[in-house]
Tab-separated table of C-alpha atoms in Angstrom:
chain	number	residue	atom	x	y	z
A	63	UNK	CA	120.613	100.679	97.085
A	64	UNK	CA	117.149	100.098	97.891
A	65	UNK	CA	115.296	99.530	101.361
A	66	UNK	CA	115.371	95.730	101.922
A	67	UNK	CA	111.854	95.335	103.536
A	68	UNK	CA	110.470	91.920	105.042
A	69	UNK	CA	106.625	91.948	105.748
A	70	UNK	CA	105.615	89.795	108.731
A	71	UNK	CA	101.844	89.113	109.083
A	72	UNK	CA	99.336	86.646	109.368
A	73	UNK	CA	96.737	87.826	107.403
A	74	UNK	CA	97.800	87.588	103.867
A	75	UNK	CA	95.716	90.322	101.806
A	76	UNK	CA	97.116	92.979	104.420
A	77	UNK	CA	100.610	91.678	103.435
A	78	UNK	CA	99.565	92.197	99.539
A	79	UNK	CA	98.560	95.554	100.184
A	80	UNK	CA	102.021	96.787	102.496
A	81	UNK	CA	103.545	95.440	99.499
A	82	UNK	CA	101.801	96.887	96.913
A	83	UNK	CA	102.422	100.423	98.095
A	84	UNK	CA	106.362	99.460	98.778
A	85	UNK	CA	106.505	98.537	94.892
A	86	UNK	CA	105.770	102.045	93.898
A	87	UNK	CA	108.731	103.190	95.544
A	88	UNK	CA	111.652	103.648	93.572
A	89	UNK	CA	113.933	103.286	96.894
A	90	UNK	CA	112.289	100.080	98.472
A	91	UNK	CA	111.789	96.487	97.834
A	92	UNK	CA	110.268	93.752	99.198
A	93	UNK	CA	112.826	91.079	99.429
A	94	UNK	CA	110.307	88.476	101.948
A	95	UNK	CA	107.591	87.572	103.689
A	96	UNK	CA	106.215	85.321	106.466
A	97	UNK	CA	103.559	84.587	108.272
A	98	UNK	CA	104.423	84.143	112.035
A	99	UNK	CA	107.631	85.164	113.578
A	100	UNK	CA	108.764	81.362	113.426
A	101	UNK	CA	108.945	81.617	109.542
A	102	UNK	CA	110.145	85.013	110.101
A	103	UNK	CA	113.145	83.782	112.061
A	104	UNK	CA	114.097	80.888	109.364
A	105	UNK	CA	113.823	83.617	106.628
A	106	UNK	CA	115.960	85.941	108.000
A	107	UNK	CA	118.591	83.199	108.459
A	108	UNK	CA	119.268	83.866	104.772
A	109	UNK	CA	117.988	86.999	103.646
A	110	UNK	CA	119.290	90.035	104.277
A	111	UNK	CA	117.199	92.646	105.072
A	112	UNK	CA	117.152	96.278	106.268
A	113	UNK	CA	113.328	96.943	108.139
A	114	UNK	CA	111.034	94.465	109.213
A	115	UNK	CA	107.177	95.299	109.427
A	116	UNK	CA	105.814	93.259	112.384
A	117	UNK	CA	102.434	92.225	113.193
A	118	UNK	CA	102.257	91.391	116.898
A	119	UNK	CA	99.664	89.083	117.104
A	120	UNK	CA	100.150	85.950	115.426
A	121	UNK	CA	100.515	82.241	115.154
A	122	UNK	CA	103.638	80.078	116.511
A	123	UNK	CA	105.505	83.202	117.709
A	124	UNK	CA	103.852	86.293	118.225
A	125	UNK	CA	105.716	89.756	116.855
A	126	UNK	CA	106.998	90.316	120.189
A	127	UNK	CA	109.283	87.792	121.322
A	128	UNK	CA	110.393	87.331	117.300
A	129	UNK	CA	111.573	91.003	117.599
A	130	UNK	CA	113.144	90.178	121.280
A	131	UNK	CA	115.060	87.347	118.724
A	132	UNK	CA	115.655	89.478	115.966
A	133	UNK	CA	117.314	92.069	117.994
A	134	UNK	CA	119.475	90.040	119.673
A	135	UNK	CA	121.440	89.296	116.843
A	136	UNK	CA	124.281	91.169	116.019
A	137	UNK	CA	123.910	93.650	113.302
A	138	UNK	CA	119.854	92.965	112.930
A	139	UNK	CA	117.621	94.782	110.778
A	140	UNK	CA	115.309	97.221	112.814
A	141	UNK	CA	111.991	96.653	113.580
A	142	UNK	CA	108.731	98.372	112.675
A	143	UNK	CA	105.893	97.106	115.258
A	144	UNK	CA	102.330	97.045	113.415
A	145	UNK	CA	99.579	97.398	115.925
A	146	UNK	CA	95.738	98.030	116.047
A	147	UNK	CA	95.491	100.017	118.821
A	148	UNK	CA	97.660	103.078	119.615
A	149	UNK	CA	98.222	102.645	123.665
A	150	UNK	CA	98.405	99.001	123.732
A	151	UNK	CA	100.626	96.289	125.579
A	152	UNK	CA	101.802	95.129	122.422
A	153	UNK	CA	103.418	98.160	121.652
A	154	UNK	CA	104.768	98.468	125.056
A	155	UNK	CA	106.239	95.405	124.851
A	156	UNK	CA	107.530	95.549	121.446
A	157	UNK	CA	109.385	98.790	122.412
A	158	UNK	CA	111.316	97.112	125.463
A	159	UNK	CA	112.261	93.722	123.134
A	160	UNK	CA	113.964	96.541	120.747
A	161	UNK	CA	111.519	97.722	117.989
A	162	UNK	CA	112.474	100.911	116.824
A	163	UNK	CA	108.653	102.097	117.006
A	164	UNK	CA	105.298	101.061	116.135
A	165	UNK	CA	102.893	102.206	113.218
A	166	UNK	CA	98.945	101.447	113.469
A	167	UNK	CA	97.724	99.001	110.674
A	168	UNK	CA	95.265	101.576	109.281
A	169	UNK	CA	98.243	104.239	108.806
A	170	UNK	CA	98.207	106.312	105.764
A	171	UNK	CA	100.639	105.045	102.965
A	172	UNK	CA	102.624	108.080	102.831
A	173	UNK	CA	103.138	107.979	106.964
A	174	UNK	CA	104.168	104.686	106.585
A	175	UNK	CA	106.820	104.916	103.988
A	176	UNK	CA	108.339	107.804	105.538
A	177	UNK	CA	108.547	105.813	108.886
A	178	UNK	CA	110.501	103.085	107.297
A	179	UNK	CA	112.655	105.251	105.744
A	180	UNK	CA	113.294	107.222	108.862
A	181	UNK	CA	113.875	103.723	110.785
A	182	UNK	CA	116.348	102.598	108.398
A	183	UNK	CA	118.553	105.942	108.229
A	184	UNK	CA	118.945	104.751	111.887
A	185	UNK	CA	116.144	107.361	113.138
A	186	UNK	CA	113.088	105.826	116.089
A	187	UNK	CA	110.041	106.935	114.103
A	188	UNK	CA	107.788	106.884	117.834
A	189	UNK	CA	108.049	110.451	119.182
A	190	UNK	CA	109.739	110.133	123.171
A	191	UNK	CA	105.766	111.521	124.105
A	192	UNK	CA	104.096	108.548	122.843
A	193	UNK	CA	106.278	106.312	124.272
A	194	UNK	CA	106.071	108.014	127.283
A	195	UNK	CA	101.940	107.874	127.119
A	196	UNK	CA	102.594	103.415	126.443
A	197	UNK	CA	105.081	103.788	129.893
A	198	UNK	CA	103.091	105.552	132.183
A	199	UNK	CA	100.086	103.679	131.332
A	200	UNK	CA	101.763	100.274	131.466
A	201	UNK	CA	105.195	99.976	133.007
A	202	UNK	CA	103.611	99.126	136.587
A	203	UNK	CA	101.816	96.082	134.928
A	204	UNK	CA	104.995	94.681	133.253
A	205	UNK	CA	107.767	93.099	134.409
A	206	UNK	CA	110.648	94.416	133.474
A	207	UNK	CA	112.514	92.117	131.159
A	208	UNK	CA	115.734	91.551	133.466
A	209	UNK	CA	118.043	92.562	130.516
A	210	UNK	CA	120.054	95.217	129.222
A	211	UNK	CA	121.977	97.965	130.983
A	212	UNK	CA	120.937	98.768	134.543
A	213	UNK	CA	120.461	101.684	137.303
A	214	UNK	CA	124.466	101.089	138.263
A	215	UNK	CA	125.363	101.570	134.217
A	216	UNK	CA	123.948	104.717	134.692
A	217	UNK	CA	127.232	105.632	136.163
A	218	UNK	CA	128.639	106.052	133.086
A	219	UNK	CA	127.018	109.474	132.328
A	220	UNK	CA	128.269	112.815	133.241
A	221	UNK	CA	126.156	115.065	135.269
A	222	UNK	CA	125.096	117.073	131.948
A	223	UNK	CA	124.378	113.989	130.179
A	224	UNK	CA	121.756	112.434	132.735
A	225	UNK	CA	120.689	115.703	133.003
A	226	UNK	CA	120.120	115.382	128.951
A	227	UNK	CA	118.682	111.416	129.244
A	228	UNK	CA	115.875	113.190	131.955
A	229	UNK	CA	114.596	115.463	129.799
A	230	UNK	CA	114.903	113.147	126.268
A	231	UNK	CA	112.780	110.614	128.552
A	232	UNK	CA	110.448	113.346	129.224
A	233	UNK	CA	109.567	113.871	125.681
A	234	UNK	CA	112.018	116.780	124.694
A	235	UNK	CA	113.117	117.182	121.275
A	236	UNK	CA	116.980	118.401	120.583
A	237	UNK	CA	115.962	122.114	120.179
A	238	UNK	CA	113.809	121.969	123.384
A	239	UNK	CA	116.438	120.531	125.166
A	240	UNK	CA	118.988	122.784	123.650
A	241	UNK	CA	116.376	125.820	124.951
A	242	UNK	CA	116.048	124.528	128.831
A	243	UNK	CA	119.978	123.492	129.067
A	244	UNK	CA	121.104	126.916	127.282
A	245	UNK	CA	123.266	124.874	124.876
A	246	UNK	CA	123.277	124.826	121.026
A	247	UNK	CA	121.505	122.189	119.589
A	248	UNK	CA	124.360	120.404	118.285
A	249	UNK	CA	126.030	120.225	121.742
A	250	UNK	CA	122.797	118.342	122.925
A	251	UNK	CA	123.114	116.027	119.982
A	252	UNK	CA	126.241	115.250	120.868
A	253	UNK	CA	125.465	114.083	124.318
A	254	UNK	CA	122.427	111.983	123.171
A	255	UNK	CA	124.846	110.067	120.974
A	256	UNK	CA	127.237	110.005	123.720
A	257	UNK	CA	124.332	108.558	125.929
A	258	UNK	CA	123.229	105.813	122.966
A	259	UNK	CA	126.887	104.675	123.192
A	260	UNK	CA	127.686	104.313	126.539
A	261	UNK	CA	124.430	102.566	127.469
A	262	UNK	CA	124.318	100.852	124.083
A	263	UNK	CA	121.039	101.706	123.004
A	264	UNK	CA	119.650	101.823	119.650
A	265	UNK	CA	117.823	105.190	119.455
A	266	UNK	CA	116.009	107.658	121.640
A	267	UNK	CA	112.906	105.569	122.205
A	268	UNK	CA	115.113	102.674	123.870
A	269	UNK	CA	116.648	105.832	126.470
A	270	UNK	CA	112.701	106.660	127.083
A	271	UNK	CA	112.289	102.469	128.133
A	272	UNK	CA	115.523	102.297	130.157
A	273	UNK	CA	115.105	105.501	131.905
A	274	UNK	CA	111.802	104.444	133.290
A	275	UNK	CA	112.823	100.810	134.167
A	276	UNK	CA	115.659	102.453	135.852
A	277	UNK	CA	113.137	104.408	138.095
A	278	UNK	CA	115.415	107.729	136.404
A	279	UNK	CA	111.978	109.195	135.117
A	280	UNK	CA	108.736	107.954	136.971
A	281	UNK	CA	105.037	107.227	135.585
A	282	UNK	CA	104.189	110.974	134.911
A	283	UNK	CA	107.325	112.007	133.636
A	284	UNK	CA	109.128	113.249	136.017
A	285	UNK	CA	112.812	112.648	136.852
């Protein structure tokens, strides 16, 4: 079945060209559009879809709190933030309401179709570094949003696995964790999912944002 995509922007010939490279692909479609996240809201109401690609800086609603909306939901579709800028607010913010990453506007089509694939086989397409890079530069300017699992959750997690959540918040991949931890790689995998499941988190990127509103890793990465 093909990737259910929904485009969500403002500016209408950036929307024609997203959806002119989907077409190509033999294993997408774009089944909507809108062009704030109020119409983007109504839509979903009866469309299914699998990935949303959302502007952040628009009319009505802006991309952020839609996605804060969107994620909410039970069973939503995940979240692709589009932004200008790389380090910017907006993709800060976007993170923490539940996007499962952020692409820049003037990304390369092939970058871009691999992220959505990536995001919809349940994978965050923002590498733990760069998110790290948005937190240190702007988690002491943002409030935190007052929701989700907090510091006392943390409970939940064996010794190894906070031990694991450190270093994934720190920008470690599986194999470098695996290499620091003396474990196989599949053994760390293991406790990552463990650690999504406990905390119910989405993907790696949402450990990176709870471990540093937790105060578990501080601005400069370190536990």
């Amino acid at each position: 079945m093909a990737i259910r995509v929904m485009l969500v922007d403002d500016q209408v010939l950036l929307r024609t060209g997203f959806r002119m490279v989907l077409a190509a692909q033999p294993d997408m479609e774009v089944v909507a559009e809108a062009g704030d996240g109020v119409e983007a809201l109504q839509v979903l109401r009866s469309t299914e879809v699998d990935v949303v690609l959302m502007d952040v800086r628009m009319p009505k609603l802006d991309g952020v709190e839609a996605t804060r909306r969107i994620c909410s939901d039970p069973n939503p579709p995940k979240v692709l933030i589009l932004t200008t800028f790389d380090l910017d607010e907006y993709a800060f913010s976007g993170l923490k309401a539940g996007a499962s990453g952020f692409m820049l506007k003037d990304v390369p089509p092939g970058e871009l179709l691999a992220a959505i694939r990536s995001v919809h086989s349940g994978d965050a397409v923002v590498a733990p570094s760069t998110t790290r890079r948005l937190l240190d530069r702007f988690a002491p300017m943002l409030p935190s949003s007052g929701k989700g699992p907090q510091r006392k959750e943390l409970e939940r997690l064996t010794d190894r696995e906070r031990e694991v959540m450190v270093l994934v918040a720190q920008g470690l991949s599986n194999g470098e964790i695996a290499a620091r931890l003396v474990l196989s790689e599949a053994t760390v995998k293991t406790h990552v999912g463990r650690i999504l499941t406990k905390l119910e988190l989405r993907d790696r990127v949402q450990v990176v944002v709870l471990a540093y509103e937790t105060g578990l890793v501080r601005a400069g990465g370190q536990g």
